[in-house]
Coordinates of C-alpha atoms in Angstrom, one line a residue:
Chain Y
M1 CA 85.0 251.4 114.7
K2 CA 88.6 252.2 115.6
I3 CA 91.3 250.3 113.9
K4 CA 95.1 250.3 113.9
I5 CA 96.4 250.0 110.4
D6 CA 100.1 249.6 109.3
V7 CA 100.7 251.4 106.1
N8 CA 104.2 251.8 104.6
N9 CA 105.7 250.8 108.0
T10 CA 103.8 253.5 109.9
E11 CA 101.0 252.6 112.3
H12 CA 97.9 254.8 112.1
E13 CA 94.9 254.8 114.4
L14 CA 91.7 255.6 112.6
A15 CA 88.0 255.6 113.1
V16 CA 86.2 254.0 110.1
E17 CA 82.8 252.7 109.2
A18 CA 82.4 249.0 108.6
N19 CA 81.6 249.6 105.0
T20 CA 84.8 251.8 104.4
L21 CA 87.1 250.3 101.7
L22 CA 90.8 250.0 102.1
V23 CA 91.3 252.3 99.1
T24 CA 89.1 255.0 100.7
V25 CA 91.2 254.9 103.9
L26 CA 94.4 255.2 101.9
R27 CA 93.2 258.0 99.7
E28 CA 90.9 260.0 101.9
H29 CA 92.1 259.3 105.5
L30 CA 95.8 259.0 104.9
Q31 CA 96.1 261.2 101.7
L32 CA 98.0 258.4 100.0
T33 CA 96.5 259.1 96.5
G34 CA 98.9 256.8 94.6
A35 CA 96.4 253.9 94.6
H36 CA 93.9 255.0 92.0
V37 CA 90.2 254.3 91.7
G38 CA 89.8 253.5 88.0
C39 CA 86.7 251.4 87.8
D40 CA 85.5 250.8 91.4
T41 CA 84.2 247.4 90.2
S42 CA 87.4 245.4 90.9
Q43 CA 88.2 245.0 87.2
C44 CA 91.0 247.5 86.4
G45 CA 93.7 247.0 89.1
A46 CA 94.6 250.7 89.4
C47 CA 94.1 250.5 93.1
T48 CA 96.5 247.6 93.6
V49 CA 98.5 247.6 96.8
H50 CA 100.4 245.0 98.8
L51 CA 98.7 243.3 101.7
D52 CA 101.1 241.2 103.7
G53 CA 103.4 241.2 100.7
R54 CA 100.9 240.2 98.0
A55 CA 99.1 242.3 95.4
V56 CA 95.4 242.9 96.1
K57 CA 92.8 245.3 94.7
S58 CA 92.3 247.8 97.6
C59 CA 88.8 248.6 96.3
A60 CA 87.7 245.0 97.1
V61 CA 89.0 244.9 100.6
L62 CA 87.3 246.4 103.7
A63 CA 89.5 248.6 105.8
L64 CA 88.6 246.5 108.9
Q65 CA 89.9 243.4 107.2
V66 CA 93.5 244.7 107.2
A67 CA 93.6 245.6 110.9
D68 CA 96.3 243.0 111.7
S69 CA 98.1 243.3 108.3
K70 CA 100.8 245.3 106.7
V71 CA 99.8 247.4 103.8
V72 CA 102.4 248.8 101.3
T73 CA 101.4 251.4 98.7
I74 CA 103.2 252.9 95.7
E75 CA 104.3 255.7 98.1
G76 CA 106.1 253.1 100.3
I77 CA 108.4 251.4 97.8
G78 CA 110.8 254.2 96.8
E79 CA 111.7 257.9 97.0
V80 CA 111.9 260.5 94.2
D81 CA 115.7 260.4 94.5
N82 CA 115.9 256.6 95.2
L83 CA 113.4 254.8 93.0
H84 CA 112.4 251.2 93.4
P85 CA 114.1 249.2 90.6
M86 CA 110.6 248.5 89.1
Q87 CA 109.9 252.3 89.1
S88 CA 113.2 252.9 87.4
A89 CA 112.5 250.3 84.8
F90 CA 109.1 251.8 84.0
R91 CA 110.8 255.1 83.5
E92 CA 113.7 253.7 81.4
Y93 CA 111.4 251.7 79.1
H94 CA 108.7 254.5 78.9
A95 CA 106.2 252.0 80.3
L96 CA 103.5 254.6 80.8
Q97 CA 101.7 257.3 78.9
C98 CA 98.9 258.9 80.9
G99 CA 100.2 257.2 84.1
F100 CA 96.8 256.4 85.6
C101 CA 97.3 252.6 85.7
T102 CA 101.0 252.9 86.6
P103 CA 100.9 252.6 90.4
G104 CA 98.8 249.4 90.2
M105 CA 101.0 248.0 87.4
I106 CA 104.1 248.5 89.4
M107 CA 102.7 247.0 92.6
Q108 CA 101.4 244.0 90.5
A109 CA 104.8 243.7 88.7
I110 CA 106.7 243.6 92.0
D111 CA 104.4 240.8 93.2
L112 CA 105.0 238.9 90.0
V113 CA 108.8 239.1 90.0
T114 CA 108.8 238.2 93.7
H115 CA 106.6 235.2 93.6
E116 CA 106.6 233.8 90.0
E117 CA 109.4 231.6 88.7
N118 CA 110.7 231.6 85.1
L119 CA 108.9 234.7 84.1
D120 CA 108.9 235.3 80.3
R121 CA 107.0 237.8 78.2
E122 CA 104.0 235.5 77.9
K123 CA 103.9 234.9 81.7
I124 CA 104.3 238.6 82.4
R125 CA 101.3 239.3 80.1
Q126 CA 99.2 236.7 81.9
G127 CA 100.4 238.1 85.2
L128 CA 99.1 241.5 84.3
E129 CA 95.5 240.2 83.5
G130 CA 94.2 242.1 86.6
N131 CA 95.6 245.4 85.5
L132 CA 94.1 247.4 82.6
C133 CA 96.1 250.0 80.6
R134 CA 94.2 252.1 78.0
C135 CA 97.2 253.8 76.4
T136 CA 100.4 251.8 76.1
G137 CA 99.3 248.6 74.5
Y138 CA 101.2 246.9 77.3
H139 CA 104.3 246.4 75.2
N140 CA 106.7 248.7 77.1
I141 CA 105.2 247.6 80.4
V142 CA 106.1 244.0 79.6
S143 CA 109.6 245.1 78.5
A144 CA 110.1 247.1 81.7
I145 CA 109.2 244.1 83.9
E146 CA 111.2 241.7 81.8
S147 CA 114.3 244.0 82.3
V148 CA 113.8 243.7 86.1
V149 CA 113.5 239.9 85.8
D150 CA 116.7 239.8 83.7
K151 CA 118.7 241.8 86.3
A152 CA 117.5 239.7 89.2
Chain T
M1 CA 77.6 249.7 100.0
Y2 CA 74.9 249.8 102.6
S3 CA 76.0 249.8 106.2
F4 CA 76.4 246.7 108.3
D5 CA 78.0 245.4 111.5
Y6 CA 81.4 243.8 111.1
H7 CA 82.6 240.9 113.2
K8 CA 85.9 239.1 113.3
P9 CA 85.5 236.0 115.5
A10 CA 88.6 234.1 116.7
V11 CA 87.1 230.6 116.8
L12 CA 84.5 228.7 114.8
D13 CA 81.9 228.4 117.5
Q14 CA 82.0 232.2 118.0
A15 CA 81.4 232.7 114.2
L16 CA 78.4 230.4 114.4
D17 CA 76.9 232.1 117.4
L18 CA 77.3 235.5 115.7
F19 CA 75.6 234.1 112.7
K20 CA 72.6 232.7 114.7
S21 CA 72.1 236.0 116.6
A22 CA 72.1 238.3 113.6
D23 CA 69.1 239.3 111.4
D24 CA 70.6 238.8 107.9
P25 CA 74.2 237.7 108.3
I26 CA 76.7 236.5 105.8
F27 CA 80.1 234.9 106.1
L28 CA 83.1 236.7 104.5
A29 CA 86.1 234.6 103.3
G30 CA 88.2 236.2 100.6
G31 CA 85.4 238.6 99.6
M32 CA 86.3 238.6 95.9
T33 CA 82.6 238.0 95.0
L34 CA 80.9 239.3 98.2
I35 CA 82.5 242.7 98.4
P36 CA 81.9 243.7 94.8
T37 CA 78.4 242.4 95.1
M38 CA 77.8 244.5 98.2
K39 CA 79.3 247.5 96.5
Q40 CA 76.7 247.1 93.7
R41 CA 74.0 246.8 96.4
L42 CA 73.1 243.4 95.1
A43 CA 73.7 242.1 98.6
A44 CA 72.9 244.0 101.8
P45 CA 73.6 241.9 104.8
T46 CA 73.1 243.3 108.3
D47 CA 76.1 241.6 109.7
V48 CA 79.4 240.5 107.9
I49 CA 81.3 237.8 109.8
D50 CA 84.9 237.8 108.7
L51 CA 86.3 234.3 108.9
S52 CA 89.9 235.2 108.4
G53 CA 90.8 234.8 112.0
L54 CA 89.7 231.1 112.1
D55 CA 93.0 229.3 111.7
E56 CA 91.2 226.0 111.9
L57 CA 89.9 226.6 108.3
R58 CA 93.5 226.8 107.0
G59 CA 96.1 224.3 105.9
I60 CA 96.7 221.6 103.3
A61 CA 97.3 218.0 104.5
L62 CA 97.6 214.6 102.9
S63 CA 96.5 211.4 104.4
D64 CA 95.5 208.0 103.0
R65 CA 95.4 209.2 99.4
V66 CA 93.1 212.1 100.3
L67 CA 94.3 215.7 100.0
S68 CA 92.5 218.0 102.4
I69 CA 92.4 221.7 101.7
G70 CA 91.3 224.2 104.4
A71 CA 88.3 226.4 103.3
L72 CA 90.3 229.6 103.7
T73 CA 93.2 228.5 101.4
T74 CA 93.7 231.1 98.7
H75 CA 93.8 230.2 95.0
N76 CA 97.5 231.2 94.8
E77 CA 98.3 229.0 97.8
V78 CA 96.7 226.0 96.1
A79 CA 98.5 226.9 92.8
S80 CA 101.9 227.0 94.5
H81 CA 101.7 224.5 97.4
P82 CA 104.2 221.6 97.0
L83 CA 101.7 219.0 98.3
V84 CA 99.2 220.0 95.7
A85 CA 101.8 220.1 92.9
Q86 CA 103.1 216.7 93.8
H87 CA 99.8 214.8 94.5
L88 CA 97.1 216.7 92.7
P89 CA 98.7 218.8 90.0
V90 CA 95.4 219.2 88.2
L91 CA 94.1 221.3 91.1
A92 CA 97.2 223.5 91.1
Q93 CA 96.8 224.1 87.4
L94 CA 93.1 224.9 87.8
A95 CA 93.7 227.3 90.6
A96 CA 96.3 229.2 88.6
T97 CA 93.6 229.9 85.9
I98 CA 91.1 231.5 88.3
G99 CA 90.5 235.3 87.8
D100 CA 93.6 237.4 88.0
N101 CA 96.6 237.5 90.3
Q102 CA 95.1 239.9 92.8
V103 CA 91.9 237.7 93.0
R104 CA 94.0 234.6 93.5
N105 CA 95.8 236.3 96.4
R106 CA 92.5 236.8 98.2
G107 CA 89.9 234.4 96.9
T108 CA 89.5 231.1 98.7
I109 CA 88.5 227.6 97.8
G110 CA 85.7 227.5 100.4
G111 CA 84.3 230.8 99.3
S112 CA 84.3 229.7 95.7
I113 CA 82.6 226.4 96.3
A114 CA 80.0 227.9 98.8
N115 CA 79.1 230.5 96.2
S116 CA 78.2 228.0 93.4
D117 CA 78.9 230.6 90.7
P118 CA 77.9 228.7 87.5
A119 CA 81.1 229.8 85.8
A120 CA 83.6 229.2 88.7
D121 CA 86.4 226.7 88.2
Y122 CA 86.6 224.8 91.6
P123 CA 83.1 223.3 91.3
A124 CA 84.3 221.3 88.2
A125 CA 87.1 220.0 90.4
L126 CA 84.8 219.1 93.3
I127 CA 82.5 217.2 90.9
G128 CA 85.2 215.7 88.6
L129 CA 87.4 214.5 91.4
G130 CA 84.5 213.2 93.5
G131 CA 85.5 215.5 96.4
V132 CA 83.8 215.9 99.7
V133 CA 82.7 219.1 101.4
V134 CA 83.3 219.0 105.1
T135 CA 81.4 221.4 107.3
Q136 CA 81.3 222.0 111.1
S137 CA 78.6 219.3 111.4
R138 CA 78.8 216.8 108.4
S139 CA 80.3 215.7 105.2
I140 CA 78.6 216.4 101.9
A141 CA 79.5 214.5 98.7
G142 CA 80.5 216.8 95.9
D143 CA 77.9 215.1 93.7
D144 CA 75.1 216.3 96.1
F145 CA 76.5 219.7 96.8
F146 CA 75.5 222.0 94.0
L147 CA 71.8 222.4 93.7
D148 CA 71.2 225.4 91.3
L149 CA 72.4 228.9 90.4
F150 CA 74.2 230.1 93.5
E151 CA 72.5 227.4 95.5
T152 CA 74.1 224.6 97.4
A153 CA 73.2 222.0 100.0
L154 CA 74.6 224.1 102.8
H155 CA 72.2 225.1 105.5
P156 CA 72.1 228.9 106.4
C157 CA 74.4 228.6 109.4
E158 CA 76.6 225.9 107.9
L159 CA 80.2 226.7 107.2
I160 CA 82.7 224.8 105.0
T161 CA 85.8 223.9 107.0
R162 CA 87.7 221.9 104.4
I163 CA 87.4 220.1 101.1
D164 CA 88.7 216.5 100.8
F165 CA 89.9 215.4 97.4
P166 CA 90.6 211.7 96.7
L167 CA 93.7 211.4 94.5
P168 CA 93.0 210.2 90.9
D169 CA 95.6 208.1 88.9
R170 CA 95.5 210.9 86.4
A171 CA 93.4 214.0 85.7
A172 CA 93.3 217.2 83.6
Y173 CA 91.2 220.3 83.4
A174 CA 90.5 222.2 80.2
K175 CA 88.7 225.5 80.2
F176 CA 87.4 228.0 77.6
R177 CA 88.3 231.2 79.4
N178 CA 86.3 234.4 79.2
Q179 CA 89.0 236.8 78.2
A180 CA 87.7 239.7 80.3
S181 CA 86.8 238.0 83.5
G182 CA 88.8 234.8 83.5
Y183 CA 85.7 232.8 84.3
A184 CA 85.0 229.6 82.5
V185 CA 82.5 229.9 79.7
V186 CA 82.8 226.1 80.0
G187 CA 85.3 224.0 81.9
A188 CA 85.8 220.2 81.9
L189 CA 87.7 218.2 84.5
V190 CA 88.4 214.6 83.5
A191 CA 89.7 212.2 86.1
D192 CA 90.7 208.5 86.0
F193 CA 90.3 206.5 89.2
Q194 CA 91.6 203.0 88.2
G195 CA 89.5 202.9 85.1
K196 CA 86.5 204.7 86.7
I197 CA 86.2 207.9 84.8
R198 CA 84.6 211.0 86.2
V199 CA 83.8 214.2 84.2
G200 CA 83.0 217.4 86.0
I201 CA 81.5 220.3 84.0
T202 CA 81.3 223.9 85.0
G203 CA 80.0 226.9 83.1
A204 CA 77.4 225.0 80.9
G205 CA 74.4 224.9 83.2
P206 CA 73.1 226.7 86.3
C207 CA 75.6 224.9 88.4
A208 CA 78.5 222.4 88.0
C209 CA 77.4 218.9 87.2
R210 CA 78.7 215.5 86.1
A211 CA 78.6 214.5 82.5
I212 CA 77.2 211.0 83.2
G213 CA 76.6 210.1 79.6
I214 CA 80.1 211.0 78.6
E215 CA 81.5 209.1 81.6
N216 CA 79.6 205.9 80.6
E217 CA 80.9 206.1 77.0
L218 CA 84.5 206.6 78.2
M219 CA 84.3 203.8 80.6
Q220 CA 83.5 201.4 77.8
N221 CA 86.1 202.9 75.5
L222 CA 88.6 205.4 76.8
S223 CA 89.4 207.3 73.6
I224 CA 88.9 210.7 72.2
D225 CA 87.1 209.4 69.1
V226 CA 84.3 208.0 71.1
L227 CA 83.2 211.5 72.0
D228 CA 82.5 212.3 68.4
H229 CA 79.4 210.1 68.6
V230 CA 78.1 211.5 72.0
E231 CA 75.2 213.8 71.9
V232 CA 75.3 216.7 74.4
P233 CA 71.8 218.1 74.7
D234 CA 71.8 221.9 75.4
A235 CA 68.5 221.8 77.3
G236 CA 68.8 223.9 80.5
F237 CA 72.2 225.2 79.5
N238 CA 73.0 228.9 80.1
S239 CA 72.6 231.3 77.2
D240 CA 74.0 234.8 77.6
I241 CA 76.1 237.5 75.9
H242 CA 79.2 235.2 76.2
A243 CA 77.8 232.1 74.6
S244 CA 74.5 230.5 73.5
A245 CA 73.3 227.2 75.1
E246 CA 74.1 225.5 71.8
Y247 CA 77.6 226.7 71.7
R248 CA 78.1 225.7 75.4
A249 CA 77.0 222.2 74.5
H250 CA 79.6 222.2 71.8
L251 CA 82.2 223.4 74.2
V252 CA 81.4 220.6 76.7
K253 CA 82.4 218.1 74.0
V254 CA 85.5 220.0 72.8
L255 CA 86.8 220.7 76.3
T256 CA 86.2 217.2 77.5
K257 CA 88.3 216.0 74.5
R258 CA 91.1 218.5 75.4
A259 CA 91.1 217.4 79.0
L260 CA 90.9 213.7 78.0
K261 CA 93.9 214.1 75.6
Q262 CA 96.0 215.5 78.5
V263 CA 94.8 212.6 80.7
L264 CA 95.7 210.0 78.0
D265 CA 99.1 211.7 77.6
Q266 CA 99.9 211.2 81.3
N267 CA 101.2 207.9 82.6
S268 CA 98.7 206.3 84.9

C-alpha cells in the first residue's frame, strides 16, 4: 500500500506492506537509524519516537497507522552544532555509556518534561519505566532530565 | 508478523461491514497488546480493522452522575483529563499506573476491557465501580462482561463504543504491580455508593470479578479489621512465575485493606 508519512517535518511517499512496522520504515526505508531495535518485543523503549507529540514505541505501531500523523525521531530534534536542550543535558551529565538506549531515553524524557507537572527524581524514574538502560544505572539519566526540568 | 489486509474505516457502520465480510478479522484500537501478539505470531488475523478514524468512539462526558468515556480514549488521556480528575479521581489514578508512558500514550480503555487480560487494571474499575459497557447494539453490565481468560460477553462483530461509570461517593484502587511489566499481580478497587460497597478484583483469577464475600462483610461493618476474619479461598486463582494462587489470595486481602484504608481516609 502507498502511504504519505510526515517524518521530521518532511513528507515522504512510500510503498509499504500492511505488516511493516513504523520502526522498519524509519530505519530501512528512510535510513533514520536513530530509533533502535533493542528487544523487538515492546519492552525496552530504544525505538521510542514522537507520534503527534507523544512518546510511542515505534516497534509496536504499524506504518499504516501513522499515515495522517506527524512523526519526530531523534534526528529531528536538534543538529550536531545546535543540540536540543535534552541532548545537551545528556552530554553534560554523562547520561550514557554505550549509547544504545539514548535516543529512546531522550525522546521519552522530552515527552515527560513536556507533559508531566512537578517532575522530581522519583517521578522521572517512574516516567522512564518504559525505557531500559543496561549500563548507566539510570542515575545520570535522571540527573540530566532533572537539570532540564530545573531550567524550564 | 504474518501478512494481512489493513483497513481504516471512517465510520462505525463501515467498520462493522468490513468485519462481517472478512475471513478472520480483528479490530485494532491502540494495538499495545494486539501488535506484539501478532509479531509473536500468536495472532494471525486475515484483516486488521483500525478503529482510529472513528471519532464517535472518542470523548469524555459527564451527565447525571455518570462519567462516559469513549472506547478509544488513551490511558494518559484518562489519567490527565480534568473531568476524570474532578469526578472520578480513582480512575485517573488507576490509568496512570498502567504499563509505561509509551503504552499509556497508545493503549485505550476499550481495547483493554475488550481484551480481558487477567492482569489488566481497567477490568477492576469496570467491576468495582459497577460500570456499563456500551456497544453499537446494547449495554452490558460490567458484572456480566468478563467471562474467562481473554473472554468477554462481546459477540464477534460487537464493538465497544464507550464505558459508562456511575460516580461513587468515594473509591480507591490498590495494586501490587509487577515491576517488569506494570501489570497487576493483583489489584483491588473498593467503592462506596451511599453505603453499598463494591469490591472489584483483577489479577487473581482468570478474569476480573467481584469479591462478594468481602463486600457483604464490609456492608455490615465498614472497617479494615473485619477483613482479618474473612477467608479468601484460592481455588481457581492463577498460579504462575509471578505468584502462586495462595499468595494471590493473600494479596486480595492485603490490597483490599489498602484500598479500603484510602476510602476511609476520604470524606464521603
